[in-house]
XYZ file of C-alpha atoms in Angstrom:
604
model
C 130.142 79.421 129.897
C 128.485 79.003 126.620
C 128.133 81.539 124.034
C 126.308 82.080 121.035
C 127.804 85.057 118.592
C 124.508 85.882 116.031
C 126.165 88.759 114.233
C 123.179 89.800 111.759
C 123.008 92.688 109.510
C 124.258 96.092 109.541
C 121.337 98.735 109.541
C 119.679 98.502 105.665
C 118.103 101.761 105.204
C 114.325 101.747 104.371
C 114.698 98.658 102.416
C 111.628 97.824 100.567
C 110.452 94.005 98.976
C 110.266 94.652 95.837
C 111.055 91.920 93.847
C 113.433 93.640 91.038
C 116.847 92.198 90.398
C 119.919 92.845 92.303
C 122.168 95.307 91.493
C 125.484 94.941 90.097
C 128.395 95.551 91.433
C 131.017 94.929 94.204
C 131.541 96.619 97.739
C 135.276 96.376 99.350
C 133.386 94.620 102.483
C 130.606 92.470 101.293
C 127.351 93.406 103.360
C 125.401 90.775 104.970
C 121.166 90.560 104.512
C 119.774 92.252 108.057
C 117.285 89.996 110.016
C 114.525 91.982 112.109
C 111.402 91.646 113.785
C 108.887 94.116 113.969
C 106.275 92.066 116.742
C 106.960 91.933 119.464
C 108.713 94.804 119.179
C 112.634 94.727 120.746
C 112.387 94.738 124.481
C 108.269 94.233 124.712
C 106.779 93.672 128.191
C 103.977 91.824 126.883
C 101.161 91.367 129.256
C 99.489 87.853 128.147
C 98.892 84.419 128.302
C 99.567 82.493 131.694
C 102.096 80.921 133.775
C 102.437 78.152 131.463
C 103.950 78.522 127.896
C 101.935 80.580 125.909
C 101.778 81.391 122.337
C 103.232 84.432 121.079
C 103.047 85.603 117.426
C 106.188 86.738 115.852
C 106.255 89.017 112.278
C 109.693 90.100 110.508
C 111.355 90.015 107.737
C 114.886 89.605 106.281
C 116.240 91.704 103.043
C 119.604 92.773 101.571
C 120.225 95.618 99.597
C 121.600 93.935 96.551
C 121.378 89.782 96.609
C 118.359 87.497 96.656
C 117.494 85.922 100.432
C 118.246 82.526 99.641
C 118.120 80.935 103.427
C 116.029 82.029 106.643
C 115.752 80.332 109.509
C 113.697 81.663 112.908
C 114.089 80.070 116.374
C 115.434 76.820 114.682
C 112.577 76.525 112.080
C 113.198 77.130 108.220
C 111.267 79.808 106.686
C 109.885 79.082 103.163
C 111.712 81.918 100.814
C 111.112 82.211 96.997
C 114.945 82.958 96.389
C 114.222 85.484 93.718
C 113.239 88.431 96.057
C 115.147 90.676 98.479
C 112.810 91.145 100.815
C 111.707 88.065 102.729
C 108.585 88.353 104.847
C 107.854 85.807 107.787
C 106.031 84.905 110.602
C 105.739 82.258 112.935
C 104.518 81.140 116.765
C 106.674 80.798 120.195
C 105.877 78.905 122.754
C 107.433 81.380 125.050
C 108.194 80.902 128.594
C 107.285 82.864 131.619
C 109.760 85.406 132.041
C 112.279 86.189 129.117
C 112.095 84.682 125.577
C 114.355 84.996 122.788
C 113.728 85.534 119.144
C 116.754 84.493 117.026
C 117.721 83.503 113.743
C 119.530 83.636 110.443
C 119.454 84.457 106.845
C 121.696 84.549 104.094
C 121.643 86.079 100.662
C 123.550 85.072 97.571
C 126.646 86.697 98.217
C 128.424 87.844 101.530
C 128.453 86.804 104.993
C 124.685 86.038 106.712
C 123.118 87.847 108.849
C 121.794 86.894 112.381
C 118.805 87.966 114.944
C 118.828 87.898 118.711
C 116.047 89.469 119.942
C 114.260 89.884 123.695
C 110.694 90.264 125.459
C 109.206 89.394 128.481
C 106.232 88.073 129.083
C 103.237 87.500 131.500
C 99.894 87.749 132.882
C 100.812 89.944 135.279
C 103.129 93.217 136.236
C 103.666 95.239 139.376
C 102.815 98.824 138.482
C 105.685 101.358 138.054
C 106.020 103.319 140.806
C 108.306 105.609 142.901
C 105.806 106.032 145.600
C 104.002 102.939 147.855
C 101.237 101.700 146.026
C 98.669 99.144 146.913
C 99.356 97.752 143.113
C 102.717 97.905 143.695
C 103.247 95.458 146.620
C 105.001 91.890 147.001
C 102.207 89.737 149.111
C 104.314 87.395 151.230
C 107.569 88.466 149.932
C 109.005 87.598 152.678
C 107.177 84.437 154.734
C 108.636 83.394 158.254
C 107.741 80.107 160.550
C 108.573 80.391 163.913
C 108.993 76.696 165.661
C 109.101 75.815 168.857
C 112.647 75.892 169.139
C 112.615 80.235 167.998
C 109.876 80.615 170.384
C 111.416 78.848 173.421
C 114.393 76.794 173.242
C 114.575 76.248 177.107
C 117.741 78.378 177.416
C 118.061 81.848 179.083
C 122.072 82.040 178.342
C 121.695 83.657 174.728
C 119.164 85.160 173.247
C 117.783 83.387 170.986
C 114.125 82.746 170.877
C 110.974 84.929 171.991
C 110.766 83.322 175.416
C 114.345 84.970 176.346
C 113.455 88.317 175.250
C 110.574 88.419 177.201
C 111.783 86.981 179.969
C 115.136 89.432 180.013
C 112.150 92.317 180.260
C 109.798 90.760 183.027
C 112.555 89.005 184.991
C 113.321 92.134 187.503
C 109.843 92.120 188.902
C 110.087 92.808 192.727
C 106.882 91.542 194.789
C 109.008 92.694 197.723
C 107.532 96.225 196.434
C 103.759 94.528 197.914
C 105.154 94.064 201.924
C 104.830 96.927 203.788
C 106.241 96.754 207.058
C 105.323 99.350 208.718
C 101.446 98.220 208.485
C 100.258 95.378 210.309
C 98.267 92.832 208.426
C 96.338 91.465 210.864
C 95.181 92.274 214.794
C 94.261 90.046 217.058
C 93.986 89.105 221.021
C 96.837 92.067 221.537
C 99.090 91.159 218.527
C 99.538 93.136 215.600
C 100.717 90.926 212.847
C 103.463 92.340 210.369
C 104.759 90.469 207.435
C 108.117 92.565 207.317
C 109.685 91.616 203.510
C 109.536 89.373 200.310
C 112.612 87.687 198.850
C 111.872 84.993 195.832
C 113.973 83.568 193.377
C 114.384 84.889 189.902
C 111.138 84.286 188.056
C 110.846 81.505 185.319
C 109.123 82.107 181.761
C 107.996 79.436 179.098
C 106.118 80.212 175.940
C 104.511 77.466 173.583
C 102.777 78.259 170.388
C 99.077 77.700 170.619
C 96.139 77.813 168.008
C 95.915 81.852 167.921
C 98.793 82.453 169.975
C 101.253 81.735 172.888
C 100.613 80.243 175.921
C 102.583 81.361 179.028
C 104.025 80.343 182.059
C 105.527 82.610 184.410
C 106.800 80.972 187.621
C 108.124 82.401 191.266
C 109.620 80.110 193.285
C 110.577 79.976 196.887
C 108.716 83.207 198.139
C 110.190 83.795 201.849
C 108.403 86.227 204.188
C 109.311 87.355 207.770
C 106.626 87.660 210.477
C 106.601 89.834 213.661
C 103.870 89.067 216.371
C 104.236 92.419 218.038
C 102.071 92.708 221.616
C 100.842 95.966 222.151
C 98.784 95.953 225.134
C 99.808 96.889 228.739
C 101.105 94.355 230.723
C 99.037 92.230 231.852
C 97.235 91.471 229.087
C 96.652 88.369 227.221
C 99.398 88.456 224.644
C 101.669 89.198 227.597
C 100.666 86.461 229.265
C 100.931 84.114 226.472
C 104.725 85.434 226.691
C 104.688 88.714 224.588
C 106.353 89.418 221.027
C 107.139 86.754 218.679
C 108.449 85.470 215.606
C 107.423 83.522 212.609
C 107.743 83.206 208.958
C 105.420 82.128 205.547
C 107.015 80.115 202.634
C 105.298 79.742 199.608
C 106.952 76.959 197.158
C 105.382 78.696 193.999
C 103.052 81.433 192.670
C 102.098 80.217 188.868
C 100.411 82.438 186.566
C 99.292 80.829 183.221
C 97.811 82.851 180.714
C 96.842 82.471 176.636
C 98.357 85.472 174.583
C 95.923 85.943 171.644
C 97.863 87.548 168.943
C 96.571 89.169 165.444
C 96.998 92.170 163.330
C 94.982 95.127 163.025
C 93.668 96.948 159.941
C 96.988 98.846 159.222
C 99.074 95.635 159.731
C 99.967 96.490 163.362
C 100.499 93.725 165.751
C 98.123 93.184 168.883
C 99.025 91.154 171.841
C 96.148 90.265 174.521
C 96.357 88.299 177.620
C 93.112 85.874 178.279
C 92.543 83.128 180.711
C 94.930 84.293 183.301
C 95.278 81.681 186.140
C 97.417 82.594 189.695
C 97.797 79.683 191.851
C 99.868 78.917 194.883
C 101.647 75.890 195.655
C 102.144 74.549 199.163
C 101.760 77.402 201.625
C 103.589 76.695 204.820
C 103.148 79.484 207.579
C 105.380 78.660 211.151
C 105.636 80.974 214.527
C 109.163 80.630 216.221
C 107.071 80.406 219.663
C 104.582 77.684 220.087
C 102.309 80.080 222.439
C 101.700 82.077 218.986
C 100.127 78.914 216.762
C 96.727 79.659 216.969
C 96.952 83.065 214.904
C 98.257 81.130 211.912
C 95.115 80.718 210.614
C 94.571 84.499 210.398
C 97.656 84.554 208.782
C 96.524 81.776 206.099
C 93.523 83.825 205.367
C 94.982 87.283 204.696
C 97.698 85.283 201.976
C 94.890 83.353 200.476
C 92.702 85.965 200.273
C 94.782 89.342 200.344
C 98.455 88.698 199.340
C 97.260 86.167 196.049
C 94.792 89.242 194.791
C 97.763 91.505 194.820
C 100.189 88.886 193.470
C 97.721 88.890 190.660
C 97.355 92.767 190.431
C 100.983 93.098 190.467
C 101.949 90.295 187.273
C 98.833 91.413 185.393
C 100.024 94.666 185.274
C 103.588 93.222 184.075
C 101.607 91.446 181.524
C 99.639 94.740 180.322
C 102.327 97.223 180.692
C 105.489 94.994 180.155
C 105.310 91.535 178.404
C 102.107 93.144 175.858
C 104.327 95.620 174.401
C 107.477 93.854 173.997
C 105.325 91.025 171.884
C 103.814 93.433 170.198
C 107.154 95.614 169.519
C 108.939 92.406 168.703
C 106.200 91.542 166.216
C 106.186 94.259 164.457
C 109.886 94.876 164.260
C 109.861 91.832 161.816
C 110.464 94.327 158.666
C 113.114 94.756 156.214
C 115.603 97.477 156.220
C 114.316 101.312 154.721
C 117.027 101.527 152.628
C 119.035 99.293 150.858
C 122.361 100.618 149.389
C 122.999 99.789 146.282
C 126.657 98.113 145.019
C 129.333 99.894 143.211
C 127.304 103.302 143.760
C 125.894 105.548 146.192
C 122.324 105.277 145.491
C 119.515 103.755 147.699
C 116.628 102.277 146.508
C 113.937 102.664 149.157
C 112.104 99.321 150.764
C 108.338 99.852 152.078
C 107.505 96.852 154.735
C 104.903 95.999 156.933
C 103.564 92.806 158.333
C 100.265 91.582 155.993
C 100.009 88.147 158.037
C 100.517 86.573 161.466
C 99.105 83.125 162.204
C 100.012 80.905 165.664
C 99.006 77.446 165.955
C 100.180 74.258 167.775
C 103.704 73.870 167.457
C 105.093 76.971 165.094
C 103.749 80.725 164.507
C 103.785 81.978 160.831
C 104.351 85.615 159.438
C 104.142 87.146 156.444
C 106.284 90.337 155.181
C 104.336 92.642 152.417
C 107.411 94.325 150.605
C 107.492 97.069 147.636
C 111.229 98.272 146.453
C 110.745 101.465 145.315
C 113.457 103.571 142.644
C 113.858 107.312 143.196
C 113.095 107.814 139.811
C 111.904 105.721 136.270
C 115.402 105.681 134.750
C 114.034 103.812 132.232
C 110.449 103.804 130.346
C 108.179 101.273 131.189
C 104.407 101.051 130.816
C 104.929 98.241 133.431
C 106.371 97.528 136.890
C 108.330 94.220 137.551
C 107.015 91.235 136.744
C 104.975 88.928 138.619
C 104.462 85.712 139.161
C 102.366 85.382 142.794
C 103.152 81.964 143.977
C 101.975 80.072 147.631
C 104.322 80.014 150.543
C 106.558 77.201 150.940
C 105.839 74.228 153.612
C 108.082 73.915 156.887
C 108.252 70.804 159.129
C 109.710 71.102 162.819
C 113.701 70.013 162.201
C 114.747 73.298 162.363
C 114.377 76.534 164.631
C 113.407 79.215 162.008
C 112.480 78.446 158.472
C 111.680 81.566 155.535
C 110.711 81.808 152.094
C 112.133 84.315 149.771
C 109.862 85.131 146.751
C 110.932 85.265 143.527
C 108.549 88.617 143.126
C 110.741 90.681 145.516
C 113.831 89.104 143.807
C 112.438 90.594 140.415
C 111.009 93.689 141.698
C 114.493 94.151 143.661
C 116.413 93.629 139.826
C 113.569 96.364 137.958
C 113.899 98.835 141.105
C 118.039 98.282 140.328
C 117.525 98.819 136.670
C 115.343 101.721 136.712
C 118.068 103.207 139.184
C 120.363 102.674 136.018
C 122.563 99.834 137.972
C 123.128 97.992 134.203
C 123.885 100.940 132.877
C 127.942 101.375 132.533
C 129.532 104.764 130.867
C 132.939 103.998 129.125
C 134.098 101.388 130.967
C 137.366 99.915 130.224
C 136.740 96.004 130.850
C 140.061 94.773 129.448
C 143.089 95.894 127.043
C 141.927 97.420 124.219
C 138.360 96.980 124.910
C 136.060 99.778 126.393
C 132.370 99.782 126.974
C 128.544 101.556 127.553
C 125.967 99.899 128.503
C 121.990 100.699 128.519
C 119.928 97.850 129.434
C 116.475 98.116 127.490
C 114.659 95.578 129.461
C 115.109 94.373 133.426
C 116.821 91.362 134.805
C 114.329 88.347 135.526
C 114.648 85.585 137.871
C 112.573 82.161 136.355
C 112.700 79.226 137.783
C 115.378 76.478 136.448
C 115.523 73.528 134.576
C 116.544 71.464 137.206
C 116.860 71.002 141.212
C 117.511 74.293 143.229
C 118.667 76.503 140.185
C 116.989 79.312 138.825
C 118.044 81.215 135.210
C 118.050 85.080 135.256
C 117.289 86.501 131.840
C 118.508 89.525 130.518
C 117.102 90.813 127.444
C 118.161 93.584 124.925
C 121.575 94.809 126.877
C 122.497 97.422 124.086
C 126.500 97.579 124.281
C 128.290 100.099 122.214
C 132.089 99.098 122.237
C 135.696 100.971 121.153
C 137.592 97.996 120.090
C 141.539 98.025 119.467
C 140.766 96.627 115.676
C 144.485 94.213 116.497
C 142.180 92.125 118.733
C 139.555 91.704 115.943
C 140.604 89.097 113.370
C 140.780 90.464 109.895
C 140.731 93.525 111.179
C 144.264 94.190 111.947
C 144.895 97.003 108.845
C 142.209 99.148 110.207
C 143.885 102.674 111.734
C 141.238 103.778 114.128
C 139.271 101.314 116.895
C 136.383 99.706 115.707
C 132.982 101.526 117.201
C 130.709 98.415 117.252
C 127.294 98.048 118.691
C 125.517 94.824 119.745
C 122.682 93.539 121.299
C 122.857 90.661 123.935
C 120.492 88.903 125.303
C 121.735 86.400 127.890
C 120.618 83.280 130.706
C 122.655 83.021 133.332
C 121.221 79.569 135.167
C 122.973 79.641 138.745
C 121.876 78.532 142.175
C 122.195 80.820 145.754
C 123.485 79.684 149.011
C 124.373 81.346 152.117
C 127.295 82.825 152.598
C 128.659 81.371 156.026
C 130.787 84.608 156.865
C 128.044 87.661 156.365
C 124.910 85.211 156.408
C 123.816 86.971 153.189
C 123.418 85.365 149.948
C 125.738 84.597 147.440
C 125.496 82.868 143.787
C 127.114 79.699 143.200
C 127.570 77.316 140.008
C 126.919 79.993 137.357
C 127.126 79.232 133.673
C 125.324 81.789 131.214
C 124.274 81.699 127.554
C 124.455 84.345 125.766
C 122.762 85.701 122.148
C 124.385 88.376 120.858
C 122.927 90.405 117.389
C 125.589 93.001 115.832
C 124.488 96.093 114.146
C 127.341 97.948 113.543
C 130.745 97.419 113.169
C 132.336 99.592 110.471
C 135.291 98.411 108.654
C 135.254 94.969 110.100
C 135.506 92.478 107.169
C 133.887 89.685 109.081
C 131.087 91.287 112.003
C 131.347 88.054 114.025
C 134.760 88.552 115.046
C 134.112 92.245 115.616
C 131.564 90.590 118.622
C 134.486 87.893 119.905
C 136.680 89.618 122.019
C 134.144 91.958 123.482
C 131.986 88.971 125.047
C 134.957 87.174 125.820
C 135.079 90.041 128.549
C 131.499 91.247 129.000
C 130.112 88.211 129.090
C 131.432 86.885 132.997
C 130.163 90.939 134.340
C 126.722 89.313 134.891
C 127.247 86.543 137.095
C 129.744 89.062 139.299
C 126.869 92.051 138.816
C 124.211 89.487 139.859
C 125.924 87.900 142.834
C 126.724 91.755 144.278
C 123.018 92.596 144.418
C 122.100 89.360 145.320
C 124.434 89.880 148.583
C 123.037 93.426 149.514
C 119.395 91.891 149.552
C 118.648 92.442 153.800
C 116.787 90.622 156.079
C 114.894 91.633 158.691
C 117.264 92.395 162.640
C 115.340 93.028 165.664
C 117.391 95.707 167.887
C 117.158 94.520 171.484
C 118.963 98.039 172.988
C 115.797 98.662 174.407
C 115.537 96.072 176.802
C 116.354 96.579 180.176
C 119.976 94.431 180.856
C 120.503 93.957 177.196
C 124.568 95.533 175.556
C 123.214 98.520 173.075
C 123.756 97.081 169.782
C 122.428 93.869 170.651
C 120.481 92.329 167.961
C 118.437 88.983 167.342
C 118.798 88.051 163.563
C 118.147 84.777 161.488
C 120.985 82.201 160.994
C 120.602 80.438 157.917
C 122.125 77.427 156.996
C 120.186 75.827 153.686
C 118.555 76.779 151.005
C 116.042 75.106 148.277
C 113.530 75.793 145.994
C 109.905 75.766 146.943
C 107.514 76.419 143.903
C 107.874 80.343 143.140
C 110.214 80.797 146.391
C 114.101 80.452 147.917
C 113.312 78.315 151.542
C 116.046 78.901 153.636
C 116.189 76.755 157.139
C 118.152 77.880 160.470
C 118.153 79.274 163.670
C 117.716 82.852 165.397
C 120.850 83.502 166.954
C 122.285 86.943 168.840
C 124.404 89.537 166.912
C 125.951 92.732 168.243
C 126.545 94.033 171.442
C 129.303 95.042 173.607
C-alpha cells in the first residue's frame, strides 16, 4: 500500500493578504503556512462536464500568520508567488476524472515546517436523486442484466434442476389422461356391441424448451399411450353379435401424442411478466388399434374414427388447459421472481437498507433470452446532506456468446448507489474506535464511496473523498512527541484510491475483493503540541489506512443476487431453490460480467 502524508496547516484564523511585514518573534512550535481551497468547496458533488475528463476550475490560497509564502505548488504545478506577501492567492484548471478527484498541494513560508492540501469532490453529468422512498429518478436501468442460453433454458437433463425446461416439466409432468377414459360409457355402438375403451396408462411425459425470436418454443411429448377395449354384446341371443361369437377383446396403442406450441413472452406496463401459448399443434404418431378375436375386425374402423376424431380433441382440451392453467403461470411466476432480495442487511450493524426491484426488460431470441433488473437501494433516512443522490454513470449492457449456461452484468450504478445508500445509513461513520495500541478513532465520511473504472484490465479504483478522522493518539507513538503528558487530539482529512479487482468467492458464491493496494492523501488540521504534524498523521494511517479494503470487501460480499424459491412446485423439498453459479468475472465497459451456470440450492 502506498501512502501519501500531506500534513498542511493548522487552522489560521481569518487571515487576511495584506502585504505588511511579518511579525517578530518566536513560537515554542514553529507554525506551518495553511493551504486551502475555497472552489470547489471540500466534499462538492459537482454536477458538470461529461464522462470524459473535464475541466474544473480550482481558487485558493495559501497564507501564514507571520512569514512570507515563499513556495506553492497545486496538483504538481508551481504557483507564481511574489515572496514578499503572506497571503498567496491562486488558481488553476483540473482535468478531473469521472468520479473522485483530488486537489493537493504544498506551500512553505520562510520559517517553519510547510504546509500541505488534500482535498476531495466528485464529479459528473449526472446523479441519482436522494431519496428514501422509490422514485422514478431514483432507479438503476439494467442494474442487473441476465442472458439465459440454451444450456439455462434446457440442458437436456431432468436429474437436477437446473434450467427452465426442468421446472416446468417437474409442474406438468403428473398429468393423467387416464382422467379422459370413462369406462362405464361406451364409445361406440354398433351391430349389438357396445364398445368401451376401459383405461389409459402412458409413460411419463417429455418436455423441451428452445429459445425462439419472442419466446420459447415447446415440446411436450406422451409416449406409449395403452388403452383396453371391451366389445360387450348386448342383444338376446340370437342376434348377430352372438352369432359372430359374443363379447370380445381388443386394445389401441398410440406410439406418441406431440403437442408443439410457441410461448410468446413480454412484459406489461407495470413490468409484470406475460406468458401466451400460440400455434399449438397435437399430432398422433402411429395409431395401431387390434381385437383379440378375429370375428370383431370390422368395428376397428369405428374405433379409428372416435380416436381421430374424439379422443385427439380431448387430448388437446386436456394439455391446453395444462398449458393455460399450469405451464403459463409457472413461466410467468418464474419470470418475475427474477428480483433481488427486499432487504439487504448491512455488515457490522443491524440496519437494512431497503432494495426496490422489478423486471424493466425481457427479450427471447434464437439461441439465449435476455432480462433486465431495474434496481433502487433505498436508506431509511439521509444520514448525511446531499443535494444529490449517487452518482451515475449509465453505461450499455455487456455482450455474451454461448460458452456458458448463464451470463450477468453487474453495473457499476447499483455498485455506487449500494456505497451512497451505505453511507447515508452512516456505515463510514465509526464512534471511538480503538484500531490499535494507543490509537483510537471517529470517523464521519463527508462524501460517498465511488466505484470508477481502473487503469488497467479487470480492476476498478474506489475513491473516497474527505473521510474526516479525529484521533486520541498515545503522544510515545508520535516522534518528537514523546514529552507531551496528555494524548495528542489530532484531526485529518483523507482522501484515498483503493484500485482492487472482485472475484467470486467459491464457498458462498458472493463476491469478494482481491489484489487491493490503496493510495491515500491525507491533510492535517490539528494536532496540538506535536512539534512536527506529519508524524502526528504516521501512526494513525499506519492503522486506518488497511480498514478500507476490509470495509469494502464486507459490503461488497452482502451485495445479493436474485434465488428463485421452487417450494411451490408440486414434488419439489421446501427450501429448494434455483440460484446462479458463477465462476468468472471481467469488466465490460461500465459493468462486472460474471459467466456460470444455474445450479439447485436448498432443500431437504
Amino acid at each position: 500500500m502506498k501512502c501519501r502524508l500531506l500534513i498542511p496547516a493548522f487552522a489560521v484564523a481569518a487571515l487576511g493578504c495584506a502585504d505588511n511585514a511579518p511579525t517578530e518573534g518566536t513560537d515554542d512550535i514553529a507554525e506551518p503556512p495553511a493551504l486551502s481551497v475555497s472552489a470547489p468547496q471540500r466534499a462538492a458533488m459537482l454536477m458538470q462536464g461529461t464522462m470524459d475528463a473535464s475541466p474544473v476550475s480550482i481558487a485558493g490560497q495559501a497564507c501564514h500568520p507571520d512569514d512570507f509564502i515563499t513556495e506553492l505548488v497545486v496538483n504538481g504545478v508551481d504557483m507564481a508567488v511574489s515572496g514578499a506577501q503572506r497571503c498567496e492567492a491562486f488558481e488553476l484548471s483540473q482535468e478531473s476524472r469521472w468520479g473522485m478527484s483530488v486537489i493537493s498541494g504544498r506551500v512553505e513560508a520562510e520559517s517553519g515546517p510547510p504546509g500541505y492540501l488534500a482535498q476531495s469532490y466528485l464529479r459528473s453529468p449526472n446523479y441519482f436523486a436522494p431519496a428514501t422512498a422509490p422514485d422514478p429518478d431514483a432507479q438503476v436501468e439494467h442494474a442487473l442484466f441476465v442472458q439465459l442460453n440454451q444450456e439455462a433454458i434446457d440442458d437436456g437433463n431432468r436429474q437436477d434442476i437446473d434450467d427452465m425446461a426442468t421446472l416446468l416439466w417437474l409442474a406438468t409432468s403428473g398429468i393423467d389422461l387416464g382422467e379422459l377414459i370413462d369406462p362405464s360409457t361406451p364409445i361406440a355402438q354398433e351391430s349389438g356391441w357396445d364398445i368401451y375403451m376401459t383405461g389409459l396408462s402412458h409413460e411419463q411425459p417429455t418436455l423441451s424448451l428452445l429459445a425462439i425470436d419472442g419466446g420459447l418454443h415447446f415440446v411436450y411429448v406422451i409416449r406409449n399411450l395403452d388403452i383396453p377395449l371391451v366389445f360387450d354384446c348386448t342383444c338376446t341371443f340370437p342376434c348377430t353379435c352372438w352369432m359372430a361369437g359374443g363379447d370380445g377383446t381388443g386394445s389401441a396403442h398410440i406410439a406418441a401424442v406431440d403437442t408443439e406450441s410457441d410461448i410468446m413472452l413480454s412484459l406489461d406496463a407495470g413490468g409484470s411478466p406475460n406468458a401466451t401459448f400460440v400455434n399449438t399443434v397435437t399430432q398422433i404418431s402411429n395409431l395401431d388399434i387390434t381385437a383379440d378375436q378375429a370375428f370383431l375386425d370390422f368395428l376397428l374402423s369405428i374405433i379409428v374414427a372416435f380416436i381421430i376424431d374424439g379422443l385427439v380433441a380431448d387430448l388437446e382440451a386436456e394439455l391446453s388447459q395444462m398449458m393455460t392453467v399450469e405451464a403459463a403461470p409457472l413461466i410467468e411466476d418464474a419470470i418475475a421472481s427474477f428480483r433481488l432480495p427486499e432487504s439487504v442487511a448491512l455488515p457490522g450493524s443491524d440496519l437494512n437498507l431497503a432494495v426496490e426491484s422489478g423486471l424493466s426488460w425481457l427479450d427471447f431470441a434464437t439461441g439465449y433470452g435476455q432480462l433486465g433488473l431495474q434496481v433502487q437501494v433505498v436508506p431509511p433516512a439521509l444520514g448525511h446532506a446531499a443535494g444529490q443522490g449517487a452518482i451515475r454513470a449509465g453505461g450499455e449492457p455487456p455482450s455474451f456468446d454461448a460458452a456458458y449456461a448463464l451470463g450477468a452484468g453487474l453495473k457499476d450504478d447499483l455498485l455506487n448507489q449500494f456505497l451512497w445508500a451505505a453511507w447515508q445509513t452512516g456505515t463510514f461513520d465509526l464512534s471511538e474506535v480503538a484500531i490499535g495500541q494507543g490509537v483510537t478513532i471517529s470517523t464521519f465520511a463527508h462524501l460517498p464511496p465511488v466505484v470508477m473504472p481502473g487503469q488497467s484490465g479487470d480492476q476498478i479504483e474506489v475513491g473516497i473523498g474527505d473521510l474526516q478522522i479525529d484521533a486520541t493518539v498515545d503522544p510515545n507513538l508520535i516522534q518528537g512527541a514523546g514529552g507531551l503528558s496528555q494524548p495528542v487530539e489530532a484531526q485529518l482529512y483523507v482522501s484515498a484510491l483503493a484500485t482492487l479487482s472482485l472475484a467470486v468467492d467459491a464457498g458462498t458464491g458472493g463476491l469478494t475483493v482481491i489484489d487491493p493496494t490503496v493510495e491515500t492523501w491525507v491533510q492535517v488540521t490539528a494536532a496540538e503540541g506535536v512539534p512536527d504534524p506529519q508524524a502526528a498523521a504516521t501512526p494513525v494511517m499506519a492503522l486506518a489506512e488497511p480498514l478500507l479494503p476490509y470495509l469494502l470487501g464486507e459490503l461488497f460480499t452482502a451485495l445479493p443476487f436474485p434465488e428463485l424459491d421452487l417450494s411451490g412446485i408440486e414434488g419439489v423439498p421446501p427450501g429448494t431453490t434455483l440460484r446462479a453459479s458463477f465462476g468468472s468475472i471481467d469488466r465490460q465497459g461500465r459493468y462486472h460480467r460474471l459467466t456460470g451456470s444455474l445450479e439447485q440450492g436448498g432443500g431437504n
